[in-house]
């Protein structure tokens, strides 16, 4: 059987369907599906992504017989429409568009009006009685084809257009810059066509191709080539799109929104993609082609105004898009054209939306009975939830801020940063750690990398569906678009607005929610979470049930924040941060510098008082939720000063010989501190340190319980590699617990367990579990040791490793399930073999990363733990994991 | 059922047997077995090791009813011997000795003549008509009992003895120092008894216990307590004796070698334990007690002389010991006493022997039909074989060396070192890296730690079975004993010998084979291996069959040495050592300092010529045996200079800006170089380095094959953690191999595989094996990463870890089978799942360690690889592994 490379769609006769995204692309599959469902879609055909792959792999060759097949399908479209490709008397024109399996808006090239030549143009003029339309379409085609398919520089066409306009200066009595395209009549446009042809000849050395079929093949090749252009590669990289074989090409009969005042074109959403409100949202332009709307060159009208201009078409559009939303059970992002009163749907797809909108839409759709709670939970990208927790402007400061300009609130949020005027500068300054606001007249796909690093985006032109707006929403980034009173001067690297000059590097604040541009730094605060968010979270929590989410918190404040975000315990409370605080570090140093146990016990006694206070605070804040406290982990040299000057200062402060201090610093130096004298190894050599900490924890718990406050400490021994490193501290804990309980006359629940972060611990987890009541996977160190990467040093090669695909993702950000995952699975299996009900969790930074959370669930962990601000993400991701693995 | 705590032995009625060493101890089990077999053993009973354990755990209490049981057994011995414990008219005396499951010679305490009091002494005098014997026995008993059981200082008794001797000065006309014990008559000895009792009273505050049963219980307790004394603990530690519960106590009827000229006592071996010759070997003293021989206080006579003095007893002794050797199928180390012409065997056990003796005895016994080849192979401690390869004195230099003294050739070998006169100094100097010769008048168990660190041991007193000799042989350490003309002055830290004064720190050489003490440093050379060694190795090789032994060698010379020791290939040829050689290091540095690929290619071309020469040499030396060559492994900064001065020097040499060099050095600095940019990570970032090496290897092979020399290179990629790090170099190797073979017009066999040294590699070995043709376990790094220990830093805690028993052994010396072993097992399992016939080896330092070798065999590895001098050890250990796992 030979592969089918071309699929027809149109008038209820589609060969493809909605499920064939992989080979038809998203757009092609959707067109097929819409046509099948009776939606008025201009007919056409899709050349599959497999052809793109073949084309790439065979240096630009096509599969056998493709030429013949495409010719047949052109005939089929001719038959369906009644028009004929290249026939001046009754011409069929095509649009040629890319469309990959995953939407990549604006990333690849499109050619419209394909099929025109001099004769066809004349035929159109004759047939429509509208010569201006005919020549306008022709000159647009030459420009687009020349630019997109043949690499003729855009500005060369602009210059040719200006030369025609120049001739009209006297006639129109306008300066050349004030002459608009619409000021040109049919004859002028015919001149433009000739001028464009000359440009083409100049750059390509041949005449503009007049054979429509030749035009078509050039355009198809251009689309296939565009798959690997810089913009497209950058987009895929930024959006982490992998595993696609290429783009499909959609060749579709042209319809025209620019055939006069009964024609129009527009784009829209079935709901507001910015805030999620259930309202018809979008824009249109009368007498225009589609690209005019998206490019933001003319400012379009709100789609609801269409009702006034073309009420019949509006109603039809509303009905069709409503039904499409029902069909696809998600907000639709659609394009349409009205040609002389007749509505055509050019595209529909699930709409990109901001995170608040996504939450509202998901919750609304559940309440509308459109989707289930599970689907709603799956609809939200868990990672995005952190955006909802991002700061908003402090309202008083916001009130008093100077409003420089007002634009369209294209993507919500509050951002503050230095102004830059191009993408390169944005990248450069961001790399230096600066917060930047990218300010452009309008953005284009070339700006994508600069947009990705900017805190916010501000444009002078374009509306709610302009490139800047769409991309910013996709990135969850604050954007104000079309702030018309900005006078941007790229050459001078400044803008003038409201009488003020804002230079490169000046600070502004963007309010993406209101659309205001504010002068200087406006302070920000924590946002309140919406009721929809709460609803979604409640559903997520119901779904995930016993799969818990804890937080990593070292202070009562962090603990309180995490509780407000729904944390169900502390999975990692690091005690060493407490050691660094100003009032204690000298005691810590005194302890390290002591020569013997007695010398250490003195400062330890002081530290104990402070640590106990810390633990009282944290345990109290957690109100009876479990609190896993890790005993001292880092190597002691981290606490000592290292420069001569610091050493002398310390010596003076604690009245010691600086030479001795220096000796001790040198004695503690390690070649590979990561693999050195730290964690439980400190406990083994200096048991009095762990003893102090265990006492502080258990006494704090006892004191609270005596006051009637529930407290559930879980003591965690770090860096255990063998059960016999653990047992002395298990014993110590039990014995201290017994005496503390007796002393305070209370009973309380506590656990003693270990981190699993040394590969050897994973491999001997059966032994360890005979004594440890819980395991908490320290995936940061487990990754370092398991993969043999030092996080501090891996920069020299790890980035290249990810680029080369040796690792899919940075294994310090996304758990390496294949390698480190196997260590975890082994540990779980071994651990359960000797203690079937062992409590299992993760406290590495992977605990807040959705794919890692799903792995944890599948592997049988009881909880994940992450930083406070990741807790909502983790709650949602946990629920998603449960749903996905139920199926 | 109640536990049986006491076992009778004697006259063919033993309750225990030879297999009950764990509870009867080695001595007790042997006494039971000998008695059972009809050997004339004085009857007695053994109190089990379980009582010792009970005693330790219950703070010195005994199990219920033990007192009654012991009383019954005393009665039983009385019945068997016809004597009565504490009955002056017919007294039974006991010896009380320790005896653990593993022999610990001299490590624990013994009390003889127990059961004497004033009345009994008088009774003995009367009964034997030998009052001198009676009082001598009595005073010996008081001294031993006081010293050993009651902690009365030894010197206090010595002083008391001197006070009696002082009274004899006039009578005997001798100076007090010339008066010997034998100069004292019965009356004198009775005075000594009274003086000793006074000493006892003074130190203990009570009278010497006259109740024999009380004496017995004190002595038993002393033996149990001695299990945990310093000497015993040190001995177990040094000899790696673990898992024993305690010592047994053997209470045995006394027989007397000191009842006059028809009595004697002695110790001996059924073969020569020093060289393995089949000859009756040992010493005896007439009219002496056993301790006199072992302690080396009187110089004894060769055992063969016994034939002249007591021919009947001699023949009986010879017959019995011959039959014991047959019974136990090994060389016997025995003790005997002849009491008034009647022979008693006090003990027999398998004799400790030197390594050459062990080899000779094992081979002889096979040829005598006594044991099988497998048993012979198992008889040799594989680790010890390196001793046979240790240097001997260069014969010319030896001939001309000044002989300072001559002693007994107690343990063979050649050692050179500085003289020290006590164990503490030996430890101190050895810790500083010095070679020391420990010189003592005689050694005692307190010297054990000093002996362990000394290169050789020299004593002025004592024979071939003295403490020094026995311990030195056990340690495989050169020893000259009883070099009588040494005048050692501990106070002045010097000795005078042959008119010369040898001071602390002076260098001497010891010839343990001839028994000579030589002045200064005598140069040493490699020994020739004996025919017996060859025979044993041939048997070992037959037994291990396909389980191969390779070597780690980086030079043709090392390769040749290893082949001479029987290596069957190279398991690890490190290429970086070649990089450090003087004529290349500058090229290496130029390469590292280059800014781009082109800049690196120039010095790489030079390096390639040199590397190719190296590989030609090694491949040729290995004559068609497989040679695994590891590509560059260490981080590049290891090749660069680090001090300011070295940098400037290099800059001048290679004509570069020193500032740039310094920058590069700083740029390459790593926090954890162990986990940094090294191994295949270098290959990924600088593929031209690996390309150069692969070309050099394959061209060298091709050149040899073209000359008719077989060459089998195996290219090994280090530090792989994921298959996709490996595949580029597999591809590169195949492509280079193809073009090289074409260029040279030859075909040859090569493999490309990887080290498994990153835990992640072990866990994803299934993937890696889809491309790698072999795995070689790099257990050094696998241990570092798997256990999270940096070898360079672990010193600060690892020693303590081993002491505390967290690790049984230093995991860098003995493979940690429990943890790292599981990683290896997983890797083997995963690897075989995708490539069932994958070639598996080990090239970490564990590859030469017997227990690790057995693990490798059990885990299914095809070969081990170790340093050239460990090859014989590995061959033997491999055979032992095969035998043990056949059972």
mmCIF file of C-alpha atoms in Angstrom, chain A residues 669-678 680-681 684-685 719 721-725 758-761 763-767 784-790 792-793 796-797 800-801 804-807 816 818-820 822-823 826 830, chain B residues 669-678 680-681 684-685 719 721-725 758-761 763-767 784-790 792-793 796-797 800-801 804-807 816 818-820 822-823 826 830:
data_model
loop_
_atom_site.group_PDB
_atom_site.id
_atom_site.type_symbol
_atom_site.label_atom_id
_atom_site.label_comp_id
_atom_site.label_asym_id
_atom_site.label_seq_id
_atom_site.Cartn_x
_atom_site.Cartn_y
_atom_site.Cartn_z
ATOM 1 C CA UNK A 669 39.147 22.099 53.136
ATOM 2 C CA UNK A 670 37.849 19.410 50.776
ATOM 3 C CA UNK A 671 38.567 18.545 47.163
ATOM 4 C CA UNK A 672 35.035 17.408 46.508
ATOM 5 C CA UNK A 673 32.905 18.900 49.264
ATOM 6 C CA UNK A 674 29.819 17.437 47.634
ATOM 7 C CA UNK A 675 31.174 13.990 48.494
ATOM 8 C CA UNK A 676 32.842 14.984 51.701
ATOM 9 C CA UNK A 677 32.377 15.220 55.417
ATOM 10 C CA UNK A 678 28.752 16.297 55.668
ATOM 11 C CA UNK A 680 25.156 12.106 58.882
ATOM 12 C CA UNK A 681 28.927 11.849 58.637
ATOM 13 C CA UNK A 684 28.852 10.221 63.409
ATOM 14 C CA UNK A 685 32.001 12.215 64.170
ATOM 15 C CA UNK A 719 23.079 11.595 53.587
ATOM 16 C CA UNK A 721 24.252 5.503 52.836
ATOM 17 C CA UNK A 722 23.984 2.538 55.160
ATOM 18 C CA UNK A 723 21.561 1.554 57.866
ATOM 19 C CA UNK A 724 24.330 1.550 60.443
ATOM 20 C CA UNK A 725 24.812 5.282 59.958
ATOM 21 C CA UNK A 758 23.056 8.656 48.147
ATOM 22 C CA UNK A 759 22.726 5.983 45.436
ATOM 23 C CA UNK A 760 23.972 3.401 47.899
ATOM 24 C CA UNK A 761 21.075 4.237 50.192
ATOM 25 C CA UNK A 763 20.345 0.194 46.713
ATOM 26 C CA UNK A 764 20.309 -0.827 50.383
ATOM 27 C CA UNK A 765 16.934 0.667 51.207
ATOM 28 C CA UNK A 766 15.668 -2.691 52.430
ATOM 29 C CA UNK A 767 18.192 -2.602 55.251
ATOM 30 C CA UNK A 784 24.328 14.794 41.483
ATOM 31 C CA UNK A 785 25.686 11.511 42.739
ATOM 32 C CA UNK A 786 23.628 9.250 40.530
ATOM 33 C CA UNK A 787 24.565 11.014 37.329
ATOM 34 C CA UNK A 788 27.971 12.096 38.570
ATOM 35 C CA UNK A 789 27.263 15.768 37.967
ATOM 36 C CA UNK A 790 28.322 18.476 40.334
ATOM 37 C CA UNK A 792 28.231 23.794 40.623
ATOM 38 C CA UNK A 793 30.379 22.579 37.767
ATOM 39 C CA UNK A 796 30.460 23.694 31.466
ATOM 40 C CA UNK A 797 28.774 20.795 29.703
ATOM 41 C CA UNK A 800 25.296 21.352 25.680
ATOM 42 C CA UNK A 801 24.044 17.981 26.844
ATOM 43 C CA UNK A 804 22.359 17.702 21.984
ATOM 44 C CA UNK A 805 19.454 15.824 23.469
ATOM 45 C CA UNK A 806 21.622 13.591 25.684
ATOM 46 C CA UNK A 807 19.257 14.677 28.410
ATOM 47 C CA UNK A 816 15.546 12.216 35.131
ATOM 48 C CA UNK A 818 15.011 6.999 33.193
ATOM 49 C CA UNK A 819 18.156 6.997 35.311
ATOM 50 C CA UNK A 820 17.624 8.608 38.697
ATOM 51 C CA UNK A 822 15.201 3.842 38.469
ATOM 52 C CA UNK A 823 17.200 4.453 41.631
ATOM 53 C CA UNK A 826 14.554 0.458 43.397
ATOM 54 C CA UNK A 830 13.539 -2.431 48.516
ATOM 55 C CA UNK B 669 38.614 25.257 38.098
ATOM 56 C CA UNK B 670 35.925 23.021 39.546
ATOM 57 C CA UNK B 671 34.308 22.779 42.962
ATOM 58 C CA UNK B 672 33.872 19.035 42.727
ATOM 59 C CA UNK B 673 36.280 17.863 40.028
ATOM 60 C CA UNK B 674 35.265 14.285 40.738
ATOM 61 C CA UNK B 675 31.804 15.121 39.395
ATOM 62 C CA UNK B 676 32.957 17.607 36.836
ATOM 63 C CA UNK B 677 33.937 17.985 33.231
ATOM 64 C CA UNK B 678 35.817 14.774 32.599
ATOM 65 C CA UNK B 680 33.203 11.232 27.963
ATOM 66 C CA UNK B 681 32.060 14.746 28.808
ATOM 67 C CA UNK B 684 31.361 15.393 23.851
ATOM 68 C CA UNK B 685 32.709 18.933 24.099
ATOM 69 C CA UNK B 719 32.234 8.012 32.596
ATOM 70 C CA UNK B 721 25.992 7.856 32.173
ATOM 71 C CA UNK B 722 23.614 7.544 29.246
ATOM 72 C CA UNK B 723 23.698 5.624 26.005
ATOM 73 C CA UNK B 724 23.544 8.826 24.003
ATOM 74 C CA UNK B 725 26.910 9.878 25.374
ATOM 75 C CA UNK B 758 28.465 6.286 37.146
ATOM 76 C CA UNK B 759 25.488 4.896 39.123
ATOM 77 C CA UNK B 760 23.156 6.138 36.426
ATOM 78 C CA UNK B 761 25.034 4.008 33.890
ATOM 79 C CA UNK B 763 20.703 1.808 36.218
ATOM 80 C CA UNK B 764 20.378 2.364 32.453
ATOM 81 C CA UNK B 765 22.720 -0.414 31.401
ATOM 82 C CA UNK B 766 20.001 -1.990 29.265
ATOM 83 C CA UNK B 767 20.036 1.058 27.015
ATOM 84 C CA UNK B 784 32.892 7.208 45.105
ATOM 85 C CA UNK B 785 29.654 8.177 43.415
ATOM 86 C CA UNK B 786 27.565 5.311 44.678
ATOM 87 C CA UNK B 787 28.479 5.832 48.303
ATOM 88 C CA UNK B 788 28.981 9.562 47.939
ATOM 89 C CA UNK B 789 32.551 9.432 49.193
ATOM 90 C CA UNK B 790 35.334 11.469 47.704
ATOM 91 C CA UNK B 792 40.512 12.418 48.569
ATOM 92 C CA UNK B 793 38.343 13.641 51.415
ATOM 93 C CA UNK B 796 38.306 12.553 57.718
ATOM 94 C CA UNK B 797 35.583 10.040 58.493
ATOM 95 C CA UNK B 800 36.174 5.936 61.875
ATOM 96 C CA UNK B 801 33.417 4.377 59.798
ATOM 97 C CA UNK B 804 32.682 1.652 64.136
ATOM 98 C CA UNK B 805 31.781 -1.160 61.765
ATOM 99 C CA UNK B 806 29.558 0.991 59.538
ATOM 100 C CA UNK B 807 31.577 -0.479 56.735
ATOM 101 C CA UNK B 816 31.259 -3.060 49.117
ATOM 102 C CA UNK B 818 26.046 -4.963 49.739
ATOM 103 C CA UNK B 819 25.710 -1.495 48.240
ATOM 104 C CA UNK B 820 27.975 -0.977 45.248
ATOM 105 C CA UNK B 822 23.902 -4.217 44.017
ATOM 106 C CA UNK B 823 24.598 -1.512 41.463
ATOM 107 C CA UNK B 826 21.678 -4.413 38.439
ATOM 108 C CA UNK B 830 20.044 -4.826 32.708
#
